[in-house]
């Protein structure tokens, strides 16, 4: 537990163009150690990187693998690696470390252009909430998980309107006993469409509505409301 708390971010980078609410919920009240991780990294030229990932399994090994991938991701992001190239390097890192299965979604938002570039390594795709309440799935090309090797990653580019809200999460939020992942994704979309209040309140409301008590798995939720450079 001490190891995992040391490896997860205690605070996220601040940006005038991305307002973030983030939550991590352990999947067990006995031991909180798992492989879910998240990060927000303020980059040069008014760009911001948002990352959510999930290492298969629980225990100290999962936490250590999570920490290795998170630190590597942050280093690559600060060297301005493109999303698909970053996941390629992260895949090599996973193979060298003996990490058999991990998923990750990586987004770089450019506040000057209003565009976002997304690459996905087998992770549940993020959503974007528009100001009119519609919810759109982005980066649906999931790719293969990290650690598999031998498969290229692609990058999707989209334009985000002023005030849109990105939702990144791990499968613990949408998959539970007695509920398949598609049903859970539909429920998350429905809850996001009603998210009109402050992000911190909306993050708590979404978790309360979707997570069983006790949770079946570790869960990460990151809500990011974006602005453009004037």
PDB file of C-alpha atoms in Angstrom:
ATOM      1  CA  UNK A   1       0.000   0.000   0.000  1.00  0.00           C
ATOM      2  CA  UNK A   2       2.852   2.401   0.820  1.00  0.00           C
ATOM      3  CA  UNK A   3       4.525   1.534  -2.488  1.00  0.00           C
ATOM      4  CA  UNK A   4       1.388   2.182  -4.512  1.00  0.00           C
ATOM      5  CA  UNK A   5       0.643   5.493  -2.817  1.00  0.00           C
ATOM      6  CA  UNK A   6       4.209   6.589  -3.510  1.00  0.00           C
ATOM      7  CA  UNK A   7       3.834   5.734  -7.212  1.00  0.00           C
ATOM      8  CA  UNK A   8       0.459   7.403  -7.828  1.00  0.00           C
ATOM      9  CA  UNK A   9       0.482  11.201  -8.251  1.00  0.00           C
ATOM     10  CA  UNK A  10      -0.289  13.142  -5.082  1.00  0.00           C
ATOM     11  CA  UNK A  11      -1.120  16.186  -7.220  1.00  0.00           C
ATOM     12  CA  UNK A  12      -1.492  16.730 -10.941  1.00  0.00           C
ATOM     13  CA  UNK A  13       0.121  19.389 -13.116  1.00  0.00           C
ATOM     14  CA  UNK A  14      -1.946  22.558 -13.325  1.00  0.00           C
ATOM     15  CA  UNK A  15      -2.841  24.222 -16.612  1.00  0.00           C
ATOM     16  CA  UNK A  16      -4.977  27.315 -17.268  1.00  0.00           C
ATOM     17  CA  UNK A  17      -6.568  25.416 -20.162  1.00  0.00           C
ATOM     18  CA  UNK A  18      -7.550  22.124 -18.513  1.00  0.00           C
ATOM     19  CA  UNK A  19      -9.563  21.859 -15.282  1.00  0.00           C
ATOM     20  CA  UNK A  20      -9.327  18.358 -13.814  1.00  0.00           C
ATOM     21  CA  UNK A  21     -11.166  16.279 -11.221  1.00  0.00           C
ATOM     22  CA  UNK A  22      -9.636  12.857 -10.540  1.00  0.00           C
ATOM     23  CA  UNK A  23     -10.593   9.869  -8.408  1.00  0.00           C
ATOM     24  CA  UNK A  24      -8.980   6.558  -7.502  1.00  0.00           C
ATOM     25  CA  UNK A  25     -11.141   3.965  -5.723  1.00  0.00           C
ATOM     26  CA  UNK A  26      -9.492   0.724  -4.508  1.00  0.00           C
ATOM     27  CA  UNK A  27     -11.205  -2.513  -5.399  1.00  0.00           C
ATOM     28  CA  UNK A  28     -10.843  -3.991  -1.915  1.00  0.00           C
ATOM     29  CA  UNK A  29     -11.174  -2.696   1.602  1.00  0.00           C
ATOM     30  CA  UNK A  30      -8.628  -5.281   2.732  1.00  0.00           C
ATOM     31  CA  UNK A  31      -5.800  -4.265   0.406  1.00  0.00           C
ATOM     32  CA  UNK A  32      -5.767  -1.201  -1.828  1.00  0.00           C
ATOM     33  CA  UNK A  33      -2.878  -2.382  -3.974  1.00  0.00           C
ATOM     34  CA  UNK A  34      -3.678  -2.531  -7.692  1.00  0.00           C
ATOM     35  CA  UNK A  35      -2.408  -1.590 -11.131  1.00  0.00           C
ATOM     36  CA  UNK A  36      -4.594   1.370 -12.164  1.00  0.00           C
ATOM     37  CA  UNK A  37      -2.873   4.693 -12.766  1.00  0.00           C
ATOM     38  CA  UNK A  38      -3.500   8.169 -14.147  1.00  0.00           C
ATOM     39  CA  UNK A  39      -1.615  11.387 -14.780  1.00  0.00           C
ATOM     40  CA  UNK A  40      -1.965  14.898 -16.175  1.00  0.00           C
ATOM     41  CA  UNK A  41       1.220  16.488 -17.547  1.00  0.00           C
ATOM     42  CA  UNK A  42       1.602  20.137 -18.516  1.00  0.00           C
ATOM     43  CA  UNK A  43       3.686  20.261 -21.719  1.00  0.00           C
ATOM     44  CA  UNK A  44       5.266  23.098 -23.689  1.00  0.00           C
ATOM     45  CA  UNK A  45       3.365  25.313 -26.165  1.00  0.00           C
ATOM     46  CA  UNK A  46       0.087  25.229 -24.193  1.00  0.00           C
ATOM     47  CA  UNK A  47      -0.328  21.467 -24.549  1.00  0.00           C
ATOM     48  CA  UNK A  48      -1.529  19.073 -21.876  1.00  0.00           C
ATOM     49  CA  UNK A  49      -1.196  15.271 -21.758  1.00  0.00           C
ATOM     50  CA  UNK A  50      -3.819  13.119 -20.040  1.00  0.00           C
ATOM     51  CA  UNK A  51      -3.152   9.447 -19.321  1.00  0.00           C
ATOM     52  CA  UNK A  52      -5.101   6.591 -17.758  1.00  0.00           C
ATOM     53  CA  UNK A  53      -3.768   3.037 -17.619  1.00  0.00           C
ATOM     54  CA  UNK A  54      -4.412  -0.339 -16.056  1.00  0.00           C
ATOM     55  CA  UNK A  55      -1.995  -3.194 -15.317  1.00  0.00           C
ATOM     56  CA  UNK A  56      -3.659  -6.593 -15.049  1.00  0.00           C
ATOM     57  CA  UNK A  57      -3.733  -8.097 -11.581  1.00  0.00           C
ATOM     58  CA  UNK A  58      -3.322  -6.938  -8.003  1.00  0.00           C
ATOM     59  CA  UNK A  59      -0.666  -6.962  -5.324  1.00  0.00           C
ATOM     60  CA  UNK A  60       2.842  -5.572  -5.063  1.00  0.00           C
ATOM     61  CA  UNK A  61       3.876  -6.760  -8.542  1.00  0.00           C
ATOM     62  CA  UNK A  62       0.962  -4.938 -10.198  1.00  0.00           C
ATOM     63  CA  UNK A  63       1.757  -1.773  -8.240  1.00  0.00           C
ATOM     64  CA  UNK A  64       5.439  -1.949  -9.189  1.00  0.00           C
ATOM     65  CA  UNK A  65       4.591  -2.521 -12.864  1.00  0.00           C
ATOM     66  CA  UNK A  66       2.144   0.372 -12.751  1.00  0.00           C
ATOM     67  CA  UNK A  67       4.802   2.660 -11.300  1.00  0.00           C
ATOM     68  CA  UNK A  68       7.319   1.705 -13.963  1.00  0.00           C
ATOM     69  CA  UNK A  69       4.874   2.405 -16.792  1.00  0.00           C
ATOM     70  CA  UNK A  70       3.671   5.666 -15.264  1.00  0.00           C
ATOM     71  CA  UNK A  71       7.192   7.051 -14.789  1.00  0.00           C
ATOM     72  CA  UNK A  72       8.214   5.962 -18.291  1.00  0.00           C
ATOM     73  CA  UNK A  73       5.098   7.602 -19.757  1.00  0.00           C
ATOM     74  CA  UNK A  74       5.837  10.876 -17.994  1.00  0.00           C
ATOM     75  CA  UNK A  75       9.432  10.870 -19.241  1.00  0.00           C
ATOM     76  CA  UNK A  76       8.411  10.157 -22.837  1.00  0.00           C
ATOM     77  CA  UNK A  77       5.666  12.774 -22.710  1.00  0.00           C
ATOM     78  CA  UNK A  78       8.100  15.488 -21.626  1.00  0.00           C
ATOM     79  CA  UNK A  79      10.310  14.574 -24.592  1.00  0.00           C
ATOM     80  CA  UNK A  80       7.385  15.424 -26.895  1.00  0.00           C
ATOM     81  CA  UNK A  81       6.839  11.912 -28.178  1.00  0.00           C
ATOM     82  CA  UNK A  82       3.770  11.637 -30.430  1.00  0.00           C
ATOM     83  CA  UNK A  83       0.962   9.488 -28.947  1.00  0.00           C
ATOM     84  CA  UNK A  84       1.497   6.475 -31.216  1.00  0.00           C
ATOM     85  CA  UNK A  85       5.286   6.636 -30.813  1.00  0.00           C
ATOM     86  CA  UNK A  86       4.915   6.952 -27.033  1.00  0.00           C
ATOM     87  CA  UNK A  87       2.782   3.801 -26.836  1.00  0.00           C
ATOM     88  CA  UNK A  88       5.293   1.968 -29.030  1.00  0.00           C
ATOM     89  CA  UNK A  89       8.091   2.827 -26.587  1.00  0.00           C
ATOM     90  CA  UNK A  90       5.861   1.939 -23.641  1.00  0.00           C
ATOM     91  CA  UNK A  91       5.115  -1.421 -25.250  1.00  0.00           C
ATOM     92  CA  UNK A  92       8.856  -2.145 -25.483  1.00  0.00           C
ATOM     93  CA  UNK A  93       9.240  -1.168 -21.819  1.00  0.00           C
ATOM     94  CA  UNK A  94       6.416  -3.536 -20.853  1.00  0.00           C
ATOM     95  CA  UNK A  95       7.988  -6.429 -22.750  1.00  0.00           C
ATOM     96  CA  UNK A  96      11.422  -5.823 -21.209  1.00  0.00           C
ATOM     97  CA  UNK A  97       9.885  -5.685 -17.736  1.00  0.00           C
ATOM     98  CA  UNK A  98       7.892  -8.882 -18.242  1.00  0.00           C
ATOM     99  CA  UNK A  99       4.555  -7.049 -18.015  1.00  0.00           C
ATOM    100  CA  UNK A 100       2.235  -9.398 -19.877  1.00  0.00           C
ATOM    101  CA  UNK A 101      -0.882  -7.266 -20.128  1.00  0.00           C
ATOM    102  CA  UNK A 102      -1.518  -3.576 -19.505  1.00  0.00           C
ATOM    103  CA  UNK A 103      -3.804  -1.067 -21.182  1.00  0.00           C
ATOM    104  CA  UNK A 104      -3.354   2.672 -21.627  1.00  0.00           C
ATOM    105  CA  UNK A 105      -4.999   5.634 -23.340  1.00  0.00           C
ATOM    106  CA  UNK A 106      -2.872   8.720 -24.016  1.00  0.00           C
ATOM    107  CA  UNK A 107      -4.265  12.108 -25.086  1.00  0.00           C
ATOM    108  CA  UNK A 108      -2.413  15.319 -25.949  1.00  0.00           C
ATOM    109  CA  UNK A 109      -4.636  18.406 -26.041  1.00  0.00           C
ATOM    110  CA  UNK A 110      -3.369  21.526 -27.828  1.00  0.00           C
ATOM    111  CA  UNK A 111      -5.079  24.602 -26.384  1.00  0.00           C
ATOM    112  CA  UNK A 112      -3.907  26.789 -29.273  1.00  0.00           C
ATOM    113  CA  UNK A 113      -5.536  24.721 -32.015  1.00  0.00           C
ATOM    114  CA  UNK A 114      -8.273  23.121 -29.922  1.00  0.00           C
ATOM    115  CA  UNK A 115      -7.276  19.722 -31.273  1.00  0.00           C
ATOM    116  CA  UNK A 116      -6.520  16.522 -29.401  1.00  0.00           C
ATOM    117  CA  UNK A 117      -4.434  13.535 -30.514  1.00  0.00           C
ATOM    118  CA  UNK A 118      -5.372  10.176 -28.996  1.00  0.00           C
ATOM    119  CA  UNK A 119      -3.617   6.796 -29.022  1.00  0.00           C
ATOM    120  CA  UNK A 120      -5.044   3.715 -27.360  1.00  0.00           C
ATOM    121  CA  UNK A 121      -3.450   0.443 -26.245  1.00  0.00           C
ATOM    122  CA  UNK A 122      -6.441  -1.792 -25.599  1.00  0.00           C
ATOM    123  CA  UNK A 123      -8.062   0.563 -23.082  1.00  0.00           C
ATOM    124  CA  UNK A 124     -11.770   1.466 -22.820  1.00  0.00           C
ATOM    125  CA  UNK A 125     -12.187   4.501 -25.111  1.00  0.00           C
ATOM    126  CA  UNK A 126     -12.624   7.936 -23.530  1.00  0.00           C
ATOM    127  CA  UNK A 127     -15.752  10.047 -23.929  1.00  0.00           C
ATOM    128  CA  UNK A 128     -16.188  13.747 -24.645  1.00  0.00           C
ATOM    129  CA  UNK A 129     -19.176  15.636 -23.261  1.00  0.00           C
ATOM    130  CA  UNK A 130     -20.270  18.583 -25.389  1.00  0.00           C
ATOM    131  CA  UNK A 131     -21.958  21.692 -24.012  1.00  0.00           C
ATOM    132  CA  UNK A 132     -25.329  20.598 -25.457  1.00  0.00           C
ATOM    133  CA  UNK A 133     -25.253  17.372 -23.400  1.00  0.00           C
ATOM    134  CA  UNK A 134     -24.302  14.995 -26.218  1.00  0.00           C
ATOM    135  CA  UNK A 135     -21.617  12.424 -25.427  1.00  0.00           C
ATOM    136  CA  UNK A 136     -19.207  11.209 -28.091  1.00  0.00           C
ATOM    137  CA  UNK A 137     -16.837   8.235 -27.992  1.00  0.00           C
ATOM    138  CA  UNK A 138     -13.318   9.135 -29.152  1.00  0.00           C
ATOM    139  CA  UNK A 139     -10.332   7.047 -30.115  1.00  0.00           C
ATOM    140  CA  UNK A 140     -12.422   3.959 -30.801  1.00  0.00           C
ATOM    141  CA  UNK A 141      -9.443   2.236 -32.497  1.00  0.00           C
ATOM    142  CA  UNK A 142      -8.413   0.400 -29.338  1.00  0.00           C
ATOM    143  CA  UNK A 143      -5.211  -1.223 -30.545  1.00  0.00           C
ATOM    144  CA  UNK A 144      -3.583  -4.048 -28.619  1.00  0.00           C
ATOM    145  CA  UNK A 145      -2.578  -3.991 -24.942  1.00  0.00           C
ATOM    146  CA  UNK A 146       0.954  -3.147 -23.872  1.00  0.00           C
ATOM    147  CA  UNK A 147       3.284  -6.116 -23.544  1.00  0.00           C
ATOM    148  CA  UNK A 148       1.895  -8.022 -26.538  1.00  0.00           C
ATOM    149  CA  UNK A 149       4.357  -6.605 -29.076  1.00  0.00           C
ATOM    150  CA  UNK A 150       4.442  -6.786 -32.847  1.00  0.00           C
ATOM    151  CA  UNK A 151       1.454  -4.517 -33.511  1.00  0.00           C
ATOM    152  CA  UNK A 152       1.594  -0.820 -34.500  1.00  0.00           C
ATOM    153  CA  UNK A 153      -0.371   1.845 -32.660  1.00  0.00           C
ATOM    154  CA  UNK A 154      -2.381   4.520 -34.420  1.00  0.00           C
ATOM    155  CA  UNK A 155      -3.253   8.114 -33.550  1.00  0.00           C
ATOM    156  CA  UNK A 156      -6.701   9.695 -33.894  1.00  0.00           C
ATOM    157  CA  UNK A 157      -6.996  13.486 -34.108  1.00  0.00           C
ATOM    158  CA  UNK A 158     -10.178  15.394 -33.273  1.00  0.00           C
ATOM    159  CA  UNK A 159     -11.207  18.997 -32.625  1.00  0.00           C
ATOM    160  CA  UNK A 160     -12.648  19.810 -29.205  1.00  0.00           C
ATOM    161  CA  UNK A 161     -15.010  22.762 -28.730  1.00  0.00           C
ATOM    162  CA  UNK A 162     -14.565  25.273 -25.935  1.00  0.00           C
ATOM    163  CA  UNK A 163     -15.924  23.922 -22.650  1.00  0.00           C
ATOM    164  CA  UNK A 164     -15.999  20.259 -23.676  1.00  0.00           C
ATOM    165  CA  UNK A 165     -15.284  17.698 -20.954  1.00  0.00           C
ATOM    166  CA  UNK A 166     -13.110  14.620 -21.496  1.00  0.00           C
ATOM    167  CA  UNK A 167     -13.811  11.510 -19.419  1.00  0.00           C
ATOM    168  CA  UNK A 168     -11.052   8.917 -18.998  1.00  0.00           C
ATOM    169  CA  UNK A 169     -11.556   5.864 -16.793  1.00  0.00           C
ATOM    170  CA  UNK A 170     -10.593   2.262 -16.134  1.00  0.00           C
ATOM    171  CA  UNK A 171     -12.798  -0.782 -16.641  1.00  0.00           C
ATOM    172  CA  UNK A 172     -13.647  -0.971 -12.945  1.00  0.00           C
ATOM    173  CA  UNK A 173     -16.119   1.868 -13.563  1.00  0.00           C
ATOM    174  CA  UNK A 174     -18.093   0.134 -16.301  1.00  0.00           C
ATOM    175  CA  UNK A 175     -17.685  -3.593 -15.598  1.00  0.00           C
ATOM    176  CA  UNK A 176     -19.127  -5.356 -12.565  1.00  0.00           C
ATOM    177  CA  UNK A 177     -20.666  -8.672 -11.534  1.00  0.00           C
ATOM    178  CA  UNK A 178     -23.980  -9.090 -13.324  1.00  0.00           C
ATOM    179  CA  UNK A 179     -23.279  -6.185 -15.711  1.00  0.00           C
ATOM    180  CA  UNK A 180     -21.341  -6.482 -18.946  1.00  0.00           C
ATOM    181  CA  UNK A 181     -18.951  -3.826 -20.179  1.00  0.00           C
ATOM    182  CA  UNK A 182     -21.264  -2.506 -22.922  1.00  0.00           C
ATOM    183  CA  UNK A 183     -24.099  -1.938 -20.468  1.00  0.00           C
ATOM    184  CA  UNK A 184     -21.695  -0.204 -18.113  1.00  0.00           C
ATOM    185  CA  UNK A 185     -20.406   2.059 -20.899  1.00  0.00           C
ATOM    186  CA  UNK A 186     -23.990   3.026 -21.782  1.00  0.00           C
ATOM    187  CA  UNK A 187     -24.676   3.908 -18.154  1.00  0.00           C
ATOM    188  CA  UNK A 188     -21.541   6.020 -17.992  1.00  0.00           C
ATOM    189  CA  UNK A 189     -22.571   7.880 -21.163  1.00  0.00           C
ATOM    190  CA  UNK A 190     -25.981   8.567 -19.621  1.00  0.00           C
ATOM    191  CA  UNK A 191     -24.453   9.906 -16.399  1.00  0.00           C
ATOM    192  CA  UNK A 192     -22.017  12.090 -18.326  1.00  0.00           C
ATOM    193  CA  UNK A 193     -24.860  13.603 -20.361  1.00  0.00           C
ATOM    194  CA  UNK A 194     -26.272  14.961 -17.083  1.00  0.00           C
ATOM    195  CA  UNK A 195     -22.941  16.359 -15.870  1.00  0.00           C
ATOM    196  CA  UNK A 196     -23.620  20.085 -15.822  1.00  0.00           C
ATOM    197  CA  UNK A 197     -22.215  21.049 -12.412  1.00  0.00           C
ATOM    198  CA  UNK A 198     -18.706  21.493 -10.982  1.00  0.00           C
ATOM    199  CA  UNK A 199     -16.341  18.685 -11.963  1.00  0.00           C
ATOM    200  CA  UNK A 200     -15.567  17.630  -8.396  1.00  0.00           C
ATOM    201  CA  UNK A 201     -19.259  17.153  -7.633  1.00  0.00           C
ATOM    202  CA  UNK A 202     -19.866  15.352 -10.915  1.00  0.00           C
ATOM    203  CA  UNK A 203     -16.979  12.947 -10.310  1.00  0.00           C
ATOM    204  CA  UNK A 204     -18.434  11.971  -6.929  1.00  0.00           C
ATOM    205  CA  UNK A 205     -21.944  11.637  -8.378  1.00  0.00           C
ATOM    206  CA  UNK A 206     -20.815   9.391 -11.245  1.00  0.00           C
ATOM    207  CA  UNK A 207     -18.897   7.076  -8.914  1.00  0.00           C
ATOM    208  CA  UNK A 208     -21.836   6.872  -6.517  1.00  0.00           C
ATOM    209  CA  UNK A 209     -24.201   5.984  -9.363  1.00  0.00           C
ATOM    210  CA  UNK A 210     -22.025   3.405 -11.114  1.00  0.00           C
ATOM    211  CA  UNK A 211     -19.844   1.635  -8.542  1.00  0.00           C
ATOM    212  CA  UNK A 212     -21.199  -1.300  -6.528  1.00  0.00           C
ATOM    213  CA  UNK A 213     -20.630  -1.324  -2.772  1.00  0.00           C
ATOM    214  CA  UNK A 214     -18.064  -2.718  -2.212  1.00  0.00           C
ATOM    215  CA  UNK A 215     -16.367  -2.161  -5.594  1.00  0.00           C
ATOM    216  CA  UNK A 216     -15.464  -5.218  -7.661  1.00  0.00           C
ATOM    217  CA  UNK A 217     -12.238  -3.746  -9.032  1.00  0.00           C
ATOM    218  CA  UNK A 218      -9.910  -0.765  -8.776  1.00  0.00           C
ATOM    219  CA  UNK A 219     -11.388   2.286 -10.489  1.00  0.00           C
ATOM    220  CA  UNK A 220      -9.952   5.492 -11.909  1.00  0.00           C
ATOM    221  CA  UNK A 221     -12.018   8.397 -13.208  1.00  0.00           C
ATOM    222  CA  UNK A 222     -10.523  11.573 -14.675  1.00  0.00           C
ATOM    223  CA  UNK A 223     -12.770  14.425 -15.838  1.00  0.00           C
ATOM    224  CA  UNK A 224     -11.039  17.221 -17.754  1.00  0.00           C
ATOM    225  CA  UNK A 225     -12.878  20.371 -18.904  1.00  0.00           C
ATOM    226  CA  UNK A 226     -10.927  22.109 -21.625  1.00  0.00           C
ATOM    227  CA  UNK A 227     -10.488  25.713 -22.734  1.00  0.00           C
ATOM    228  CA  UNK A 228      -8.770  27.236 -25.746  1.00  0.00           C
ATOM    229  CA  UNK A 229      -6.179  29.961 -25.875  1.00  0.00           C
ATOM    230  CA  UNK A 230      -8.039  33.219 -26.449  1.00  0.00           C
TER     231      UNK A 230
END
